[in-house]
Tab-separated table of C-alpha atoms in Angstrom:
chain	number	residue	atom	x	y	z
A	5	UNK	CA	132.361	100.926	123.847
A	6	UNK	CA	130.436	99.530	120.874
A	7	UNK	CA	133.040	99.472	118.062
A	8	UNK	CA	130.304	99.947	115.446
A	9	UNK	CA	129.840	103.537	116.631
A	10	UNK	CA	133.114	104.426	114.930
A	11	UNK	CA	131.547	103.602	111.552
A	12	UNK	CA	128.927	106.357	111.855
A	13	UNK	CA	129.436	109.472	109.752
A	14	UNK	CA	128.708	112.978	111.088
A	15	UNK	CA	125.088	113.988	110.694
A	16	UNK	CA	124.488	116.469	107.814
A	17	UNK	CA	123.747	119.341	110.192
A	18	UNK	CA	127.006	118.786	112.064
A	19	UNK	CA	128.840	118.893	108.729
A	20	UNK	CA	126.956	122.090	107.912
A	21	UNK	CA	128.025	123.630	111.212
A	22	UNK	CA	131.642	122.792	110.423
A	23	UNK	CA	131.273	124.167	106.883
A	24	UNK	CA	130.032	127.500	108.239
A	25	UNK	CA	132.818	127.920	110.797
A	26	UNK	CA	134.496	131.254	110.204
A	27	UNK	CA	131.686	132.561	107.966
A	28	UNK	CA	130.334	135.989	108.905
A	29	UNK	CA	126.835	136.250	107.361
A	30	UNK	CA	125.883	139.565	105.797
A	31	UNK	CA	124.651	141.618	108.796
A	32	UNK	CA	122.499	143.816	106.573
A	33	UNK	CA	120.114	140.889	105.931
A	34	UNK	CA	118.082	138.962	108.474
A	35	UNK	CA	118.944	135.246	108.602
A	36	UNK	CA	116.612	132.854	106.769
A	37	UNK	CA	117.153	129.116	107.134
A	38	UNK	CA	115.968	126.643	104.522
A	39	UNK	CA	118.418	124.084	105.834
A	40	UNK	CA	116.459	121.974	108.324
A	41	UNK	CA	113.259	120.106	107.493
A	42	UNK	CA	111.406	121.117	110.656
A	43	UNK	CA	107.704	121.936	110.151
A	44	UNK	CA	107.010	125.547	111.144
A	45	UNK	CA	103.291	125.919	110.498
A	46	UNK	CA	101.252	126.386	113.698
A	47	UNK	CA	100.124	123.304	115.603
A	48	UNK	CA	96.305	123.036	115.431
A	49	UNK	CA	94.625	124.160	118.634
A	50	UNK	CA	92.426	121.058	118.932
A	51	UNK	CA	95.554	118.876	119.212
A	52	UNK	CA	96.904	121.069	122.007
A	53	UNK	CA	93.542	120.884	123.743
A	54	UNK	CA	93.489	117.079	123.521
A	55	UNK	CA	96.988	117.001	125.001
A	56	UNK	CA	96.230	119.229	127.978
A	57	UNK	CA	92.889	117.521	128.636
A	58	UNK	CA	94.701	114.216	129.147
A	59	UNK	CA	97.385	115.157	131.670
A	60	UNK	CA	96.082	112.601	134.161
A	61	UNK	CA	97.783	110.092	131.889
A	62	UNK	CA	101.109	111.221	133.322
A	63	UNK	CA	100.337	109.100	136.393
A	64	UNK	CA	100.076	105.866	134.375
A	65	UNK	CA	102.679	103.523	132.883
A	66	UNK	CA	101.649	103.066	129.230
A	67	UNK	CA	101.505	99.750	127.398
A	68	UNK	CA	104.060	99.437	124.589
A	69	UNK	CA	101.333	98.249	122.209
A	70	UNK	CA	99.311	101.400	122.917
A	71	UNK	CA	95.683	101.813	123.885
A	72	UNK	CA	93.225	99.909	121.670
A	73	UNK	CA	91.537	103.222	120.805
A	74	UNK	CA	94.869	104.528	119.488
A	75	UNK	CA	95.421	101.441	117.332
A	76	UNK	CA	91.850	101.766	116.034
A	77	UNK	CA	92.618	105.369	115.047
A	78	UNK	CA	95.577	104.120	112.982
A	79	UNK	CA	93.444	101.485	111.293
A	80	UNK	CA	90.693	104.004	110.606
A	81	UNK	CA	93.105	106.441	108.987
A	82	UNK	CA	94.609	103.726	106.772
A	83	UNK	CA	91.106	102.725	105.690
A	84	UNK	CA	90.100	106.306	104.820
A	85	UNK	CA	93.408	107.316	103.228
A	86	UNK	CA	94.347	104.177	101.307
A	87	UNK	CA	91.229	101.951	101.371
A	88	UNK	CA	93.418	99.409	103.183
A	89	UNK	CA	92.106	97.104	105.889
A	90	UNK	CA	94.396	96.131	108.772
A	91	UNK	CA	93.830	94.288	112.035
A	92	UNK	CA	94.199	96.916	114.756
A	93	UNK	CA	95.246	94.235	117.240
A	94	UNK	CA	98.118	92.718	115.239
A	95	UNK	CA	99.059	94.891	112.240
A	96	UNK	CA	99.680	98.342	113.738
A	97	UNK	CA	101.905	99.696	116.534
A	98	UNK	CA	102.491	103.197	117.937
A	99	UNK	CA	106.015	104.617	117.670
A	100	UNK	CA	107.714	107.718	119.000
A	101	UNK	CA	108.119	109.284	115.577
A	102	UNK	CA	109.217	107.530	112.407
A	103	UNK	CA	112.911	108.267	112.992
A	104	UNK	CA	113.033	106.267	116.231
A	105	UNK	CA	111.074	103.436	114.655
A	106	UNK	CA	113.171	103.188	111.497
A	107	UNK	CA	116.322	102.831	113.575
A	108	UNK	CA	114.823	100.332	116.021
A	109	UNK	CA	113.291	98.226	113.265
A	110	UNK	CA	116.700	97.501	111.739
A	111	UNK	CA	117.999	96.397	115.150
A	112	UNK	CA	115.017	94.035	115.435
A	113	UNK	CA	115.298	92.582	111.966
A	114	UNK	CA	118.938	92.245	110.928
A	115	UNK	CA	120.669	88.965	111.722
A	116	UNK	CA	124.414	89.623	111.642
A	117	UNK	CA	125.572	86.369	113.230
A	118	UNK	CA	127.390	85.176	110.100
A	119	UNK	CA	130.349	87.514	109.551
A	120	UNK	CA	131.555	85.518	106.549
A	121	UNK	CA	128.382	86.515	104.700
A	122	UNK	CA	127.713	89.981	106.080
A	123	UNK	CA	124.073	91.058	105.650
A	124	UNK	CA	123.185	94.037	103.485
A	125	UNK	CA	120.701	96.851	104.033
A	126	UNK	CA	119.840	98.651	100.787
A	127	UNK	CA	119.226	102.414	100.964
A	128	UNK	CA	118.247	104.946	98.307
A	129	UNK	CA	120.984	107.439	97.460
A	130	UNK	CA	120.588	110.307	98.386
A	131	UNK	CA	118.858	109.305	101.583
A	132	UNK	CA	117.786	110.042	105.157
A	133	UNK	CA	120.902	109.312	107.201
A	134	UNK	CA	119.044	107.257	109.828
A	135	UNK	CA	118.917	104.427	107.267
A	136	UNK	CA	122.693	104.244	107.121
A	137	UNK	CA	123.158	104.521	110.884
A	138	UNK	CA	120.523	101.866	111.529
A	139	UNK	CA	122.245	99.524	109.081
A	140	UNK	CA	125.729	100.042	110.504
A	141	UNK	CA	124.727	99.637	114.153
A	142	UNK	CA	122.799	96.463	113.356
A	143	UNK	CA	126.026	94.980	112.007
A	144	UNK	CA	124.949	95.162	108.374
A	145	UNK	CA	126.631	96.683	105.347
A	146	UNK	CA	124.757	99.557	103.659
A	147	UNK	CA	124.393	99.429	99.892
A	148	UNK	CA	123.457	102.691	98.152
A	149	UNK	CA	121.064	102.467	95.198
A	150	UNK	CA	121.325	105.716	93.191
A	151	UNK	CA	118.428	107.902	92.123
A	152	UNK	CA	118.092	108.734	88.438
A	153	UNK	CA	117.574	112.434	87.570
A	154	UNK	CA	116.353	111.403	84.117
A	155	UNK	CA	113.428	109.563	85.751
A	156	UNK	CA	112.357	112.245	88.231
A	157	UNK	CA	114.923	110.913	90.733
A	158	UNK	CA	113.354	107.458	90.872
A	159	UNK	CA	115.678	104.944	92.543
A	160	UNK	CA	117.489	102.701	90.072
A	161	UNK	CA	116.731	99.344	91.702
A	162	UNK	CA	117.948	97.577	88.533
A	163	UNK	CA	121.471	98.801	89.275
A	164	UNK	CA	121.682	96.621	92.403
A	165	UNK	CA	123.666	93.443	91.544
A	166	UNK	CA	122.074	90.039	92.123
A	167	UNK	CA	124.895	89.172	94.514
A	168	UNK	CA	123.897	92.123	96.677
A	169	UNK	CA	120.202	91.208	96.623
A	170	UNK	CA	121.160	87.689	97.725
A	171	UNK	CA	122.704	89.122	100.937
A	172	UNK	CA	120.018	91.762	101.511
A	173	UNK	CA	117.895	91.424	104.645
A	174	UNK	CA	116.263	94.861	104.675
A	175	UNK	CA	115.583	97.638	102.195
A	176	UNK	CA	114.601	101.193	103.084
A	177	UNK	CA	112.165	102.866	100.705
A	178	UNK	CA	111.333	106.566	101.073
A	179	UNK	CA	108.265	107.657	99.120
A	180	UNK	CA	107.722	110.586	98.896
A	181	UNK	CA	111.475	110.866	98.915
A	182	UNK	CA	113.768	112.952	101.077
A	183	UNK	CA	115.350	115.041	99.570
A	184	UNK	CA	114.021	114.579	96.039
A	185	UNK	CA	110.265	114.488	96.617
A	186	UNK	CA	109.852	111.585	94.170
A	187	UNK	CA	106.905	109.210	94.639
A	188	UNK	CA	107.340	105.537	93.786
A	189	UNK	CA	104.763	104.347	91.217
A	190	UNK	CA	102.922	101.018	91.222
A	191	UNK	CA	105.275	99.300	88.765
A	192	UNK	CA	108.247	100.063	91.030
A	193	UNK	CA	106.432	98.548	93.992
A	194	UNK	CA	105.631	95.481	91.912
A	195	UNK	CA	109.320	95.141	91.088
A	196	UNK	CA	110.353	95.374	94.736
A	197	UNK	CA	107.730	92.885	95.863
A	198	UNK	CA	108.985	90.400	93.266
A	199	UNK	CA	112.563	90.890	94.461
A	200	UNK	CA	111.444	90.484	98.077
A	201	UNK	CA	109.681	87.215	97.216
A	202	UNK	CA	112.768	85.941	95.425
A	203	UNK	CA	115.421	86.945	97.963
A	204	UNK	CA	113.419	87.103	101.200
A	205	UNK	CA	114.273	90.636	102.324
A	206	UNK	CA	111.931	92.943	104.246
A	207	UNK	CA	110.794	96.329	102.914
A	208	UNK	CA	110.629	99.274	105.358
A	209	UNK	CA	108.579	102.001	103.673
A	210	UNK	CA	109.189	105.488	105.103
A	211	UNK	CA	106.082	107.540	104.241
A	212	UNK	CA	106.324	110.504	106.614
A	213	UNK	CA	105.801	113.066	103.787
A	214	UNK	CA	102.740	111.353	102.310
A	215	UNK	CA	100.245	114.115	103.120
A	216	UNK	CA	102.106	117.043	101.541
A	217	UNK	CA	101.590	116.754	97.806
A	218	UNK	CA	100.969	119.110	94.903
A	219	UNK	CA	98.792	117.248	92.437
A	220	UNK	CA	95.245	115.897	92.640
A	221	UNK	CA	96.302	112.268	93.053
A	222	UNK	CA	97.705	111.548	96.548
A	223	UNK	CA	100.946	109.551	96.729
A	224	UNK	CA	100.651	105.783	96.542
A	225	UNK	CA	101.476	104.063	99.822
A	226	UNK	CA	103.299	100.784	100.250
A	227	UNK	CA	100.385	98.991	101.926
A	228	UNK	CA	98.053	100.370	99.268
A	229	UNK	CA	100.307	99.067	96.483
A	230	UNK	CA	100.510	95.661	98.176
A	231	UNK	CA	96.741	95.391	98.585
A	232	UNK	CA	96.159	96.291	94.932
A	233	UNK	CA	98.553	93.515	93.925
A	234	UNK	CA	96.746	90.928	96.029
A	235	UNK	CA	99.225	90.982	98.923
A	236	UNK	CA	96.647	91.624	101.655
A	237	UNK	CA	98.810	89.932	104.305
A	238	UNK	CA	101.513	92.586	103.637
A	239	UNK	CA	104.183	89.906	103.905
A	240	UNK	CA	107.681	91.288	104.434
A	241	UNK	CA	106.366	94.872	104.338
A	242	UNK	CA	106.112	97.474	107.109
A	243	UNK	CA	105.074	101.102	106.487
A	244	UNK	CA	106.190	103.947	108.755
A	245	UNK	CA	104.309	107.216	109.109
A	246	UNK	CA	104.223	110.177	111.439
A	247	UNK	CA	102.158	113.145	112.606
A	248	UNK	CA	105.146	115.544	112.514
A	249	UNK	CA	104.737	116.849	108.958
A	250	UNK	CA	101.060	115.977	108.493
A	251	UNK	CA	99.859	117.790	111.623
A	252	UNK	CA	102.769	120.165	112.428
A	253	UNK	CA	103.644	118.467	115.725
A	254	UNK	CA	107.327	117.467	115.408
A	255	UNK	CA	107.740	117.829	119.172
A	256	UNK	CA	104.946	115.343	119.872
A	257	UNK	CA	107.127	112.478	118.559
A	258	UNK	CA	104.181	110.401	117.437
A	259	UNK	CA	103.638	108.011	114.562
A	260	UNK	CA	102.826	104.414	113.817
A	261	UNK	CA	103.950	101.386	111.849
A	262	UNK	CA	101.664	98.989	109.989
A	263	UNK	CA	102.028	95.828	107.949
A	264	UNK	CA	103.169	92.229	108.317
A	265	UNK	CA	101.751	90.907	111.623
A	266	UNK	CA	104.640	88.482	112.186
A	267	UNK	CA	107.205	91.275	111.831
A	268	UNK	CA	105.242	93.574	114.124
A	269	UNK	CA	104.991	90.852	116.766
A	270	UNK	CA	108.795	90.676	116.854
A	271	UNK	CA	109.048	94.473	116.757
A	272	UNK	CA	106.686	94.739	119.743
A	273	UNK	CA	108.873	92.327	121.706
A	274	UNK	CA	111.958	94.436	120.936
A	275	UNK	CA	110.142	97.655	121.859
A	276	UNK	CA	108.926	96.208	125.146
A	277	UNK	CA	112.549	95.739	126.237
A	278	UNK	CA	113.663	98.941	124.526
A	279	UNK	CA	111.356	101.038	126.739
A	280	UNK	CA	109.683	102.906	123.897
A	281	UNK	CA	106.050	103.063	125.033
A	282	UNK	CA	104.106	106.181	124.010
A	283	UNK	CA	102.879	108.450	126.812
A	284	UNK	CA	99.102	108.291	127.391
A	285	UNK	CA	99.067	112.075	127.021
A	286	UNK	CA	100.632	111.830	123.567
A	287	UNK	CA	98.297	108.969	122.705
A	288	UNK	CA	95.240	111.135	123.410
A	289	UNK	CA	96.530	113.979	121.234
A	290	UNK	CA	97.421	111.484	118.502
A	291	UNK	CA	93.927	109.988	118.431
A	292	UNK	CA	92.536	113.479	117.910
A	293	UNK	CA	95.045	114.258	115.127
A	294	UNK	CA	94.566	111.019	113.173
A	295	UNK	CA	90.806	111.506	113.313
A	296	UNK	CA	90.740	114.903	111.605
A	297	UNK	CA	91.525	115.735	107.964
A	298	UNK	CA	90.462	119.378	107.797
A	299	UNK	CA	93.704	120.604	109.365
A	300	UNK	CA	95.711	118.371	106.999
A	301	UNK	CA	93.988	119.857	103.956
A	302	UNK	CA	94.624	123.384	105.262
A	303	UNK	CA	98.280	122.548	105.876
A	304	UNK	CA	98.635	121.094	102.371
A	305	UNK	CA	97.079	124.242	100.884
A	306	UNK	CA	99.722	126.389	102.605
A	307	UNK	CA	102.514	124.320	101.076
A	308	UNK	CA	100.903	124.327	97.654
A	309	UNK	CA	100.645	128.117	97.638
A	310	UNK	CA	104.219	128.459	98.871
A	311	UNK	CA	105.712	126.117	96.278
A	312	UNK	CA	103.643	127.694	93.499
A	313	UNK	CA	105.151	131.075	94.355
A	314	UNK	CA	108.758	130.039	94.991
A	315	UNK	CA	109.472	127.308	92.431
A	316	UNK	CA	109.096	129.413	89.239
A	317	UNK	CA	111.287	132.124	90.736
A	318	UNK	CA	114.133	129.715	91.494
A	319	UNK	CA	113.665	127.824	88.226
A	320	UNK	CA	114.886	130.930	86.416
A	321	UNK	CA	118.401	130.433	87.808
A	322	UNK	CA	118.628	126.840	89.108
A	323	UNK	CA	117.800	123.388	87.779
A	324	UNK	CA	114.665	122.864	89.856
A	325	UNK	CA	111.051	121.828	89.349
A	326	UNK	CA	107.968	121.195	91.450
A	327	UNK	CA	108.438	117.834	93.229
A	328	UNK	CA	105.789	115.144	93.473
A	329	UNK	CA	105.439	115.665	97.221
A	330	UNK	CA	107.216	116.697	100.431
A	331	UNK	CA	108.405	120.144	101.443
A	332	UNK	CA	111.852	120.208	99.817
A	333	UNK	CA	113.189	121.663	96.598
A	334	UNK	CA	116.106	119.641	95.185
A	335	UNK	CA	117.945	122.188	93.099
A	336	UNK	CA	120.862	121.811	90.714
A	337	UNK	CA	123.605	124.451	90.726
A	338	UNK	CA	124.529	125.892	87.287
A	339	UNK	CA	128.003	124.571	86.352
A	340	UNK	CA	129.065	127.982	85.059
A	341	UNK	CA	129.080	129.341	88.616
A	342	UNK	CA	132.198	127.301	89.319
A	343	UNK	CA	130.924	126.292	92.773
A	344	UNK	CA	130.392	122.840	94.206
A	345	UNK	CA	127.421	122.436	96.549
A	346	UNK	CA	129.302	123.092	99.841
A	347	UNK	CA	130.906	126.221	98.357
A	348	UNK	CA	127.511	127.379	97.059
A	349	UNK	CA	125.987	127.005	100.537
A	350	UNK	CA	128.906	128.758	102.210
A	351	UNK	CA	128.967	131.703	99.784
A	352	UNK	CA	125.182	132.075	99.908
A	353	UNK	CA	125.278	132.342	103.698
A	354	UNK	CA	128.170	134.793	103.680
A	355	UNK	CA	126.704	137.185	101.130
A	356	UNK	CA	122.929	136.744	101.438
A	357	UNK	CA	122.400	135.180	104.903
A	358	UNK	CA	120.353	132.235	103.584
A	359	UNK	CA	121.051	128.676	104.741
A	360	UNK	CA	120.630	125.689	102.408
A	361	UNK	CA	121.944	122.136	102.782
A	362	UNK	CA	124.590	120.799	100.354
A	363	UNK	CA	123.214	117.824	98.444
A	364	UNK	CA	126.420	115.828	98.751
A	365	UNK	CA	125.891	115.752	102.534
A	366	UNK	CA	122.721	113.716	101.935
A	367	UNK	CA	124.338	111.063	99.750
A	368	UNK	CA	127.346	108.769	99.568
A	369	UNK	CA	129.857	108.265	96.823
A	370	UNK	CA	129.066	105.035	94.985
A	371	UNK	CA	130.175	103.734	91.589
A	372	UNK	CA	132.533	106.683	91.360
A	373	UNK	CA	129.952	109.430	91.891
A	374	UNK	CA	127.989	111.183	94.620
A	375	UNK	CA	124.405	111.626	93.314
A	376	UNK	CA	123.849	114.624	95.588
A	377	UNK	CA	126.873	116.538	94.317
A	378	UNK	CA	126.085	119.801	92.564
A	379	UNK	CA	122.684	120.121	94.235
A	380	UNK	CA	121.260	121.746	97.334
A	381	UNK	CA	118.189	120.919	99.407
A	382	UNK	CA	115.888	123.758	100.388
A	383	UNK	CA	113.220	123.135	103.040
A	384	UNK	CA	110.313	125.495	102.399
A	385	UNK	CA	109.084	125.328	105.978
A	386	UNK	CA	109.034	128.995	106.973
A	387	UNK	CA	106.149	131.241	105.942
A	388	UNK	CA	105.582	132.210	102.318
A	389	UNK	CA	106.973	135.707	102.758
A	390	UNK	CA	110.270	134.437	104.156
A	391	UNK	CA	110.514	131.737	101.487
A	392	UNK	CA	109.974	134.307	98.738
A	393	UNK	CA	112.556	136.631	100.267
A	394	UNK	CA	115.052	133.765	100.502
A	395	UNK	CA	114.316	132.758	96.901
A	396	UNK	CA	114.903	136.297	95.643
A	397	UNK	CA	118.219	136.439	97.509
A	398	UNK	CA	119.246	133.138	95.904
A	399	UNK	CA	118.315	134.558	92.477
A	400	UNK	CA	120.395	137.659	93.194
A	401	UNK	CA	123.301	135.519	94.401
A	402	UNK	CA	123.333	133.343	91.278
A	403	UNK	CA	123.092	136.352	88.983
A	404	UNK	CA	125.900	138.135	90.816
A	405	UNK	CA	128.130	135.083	90.450
A	406	UNK	CA	127.396	134.897	86.733
A	407	UNK	CA	128.407	138.519	86.305
């Protein structure tokens, strides 16, 4: 058995299941879950039609690099969305969702052959737990860079010691962030690129929430930031994106990576042996999805209306504000309630039958503190009516605890 498996921590939803053992939710209220970030808006019909029209593809072994038409659809979307030009033959690859790709990329990249100088993978904190698992199973040591609530939960890259940067081989960036919804501005990208040039590490930019945003200006992407800074070769940078949130097709398991051609050449070699080629049926549906923006705009409008209705209601009792992007609210629990975040989630389920995720489950203790402690993540993925009902129950719960 691989001994590195023992280093993995339970996934947040397994910890949540254990937390709720023995809890009997209020039977007078229907259950509403804001705990899991699974898109619930309907899948557009034209994507389903493209899928079913391509079932003959089930009789064909797909190429790991994907059909040229699929890669052209990636390049076309990057050009329209970010005004970024990539070579469809060498700078993009299909992946089976960003989660699979993020994990596999670390296994491709990290060189852990020198135990005396163990490599480091830097992660934001709080973070998407795949980053940590990918680092550990590659033989690297995760280092957790905390987010700063005073700066809209921007990651404090300056807090990372030079000695850590010197051992860093890979850094995971998540913008828009999960769970905070923070978007990394241009000056932060400039800082990371300078650090990458100095220390030689690779930047993996997780951008799966990029199309759900609440202000007129769309979130800045990593490739876009690089191009604006004259880094058109995207050296030491790979961006990861997905159709799951953008097009409401989490079950399609479809996305792509783009960036440094040399890195993607190595990643393609790994994926060829890994057996991670995308089905031709999924490829056909993906081409259709990447080529249409009308359904994305409609999806974004649904989230905007939902957040506009729910956020002010919750802001009356919790420390919460409209995020930059994404579909999560990252809410602080009032200290006077006398509840830590797991206790808040447990009591809320018991009395009001609403599920939220404790913030401490999405972070790690570092420098004597867990930056997720005292907060909860709420995924506003169900319809507006359910979200409003859940929000009102949370308001009632907080007020009842204060009394």
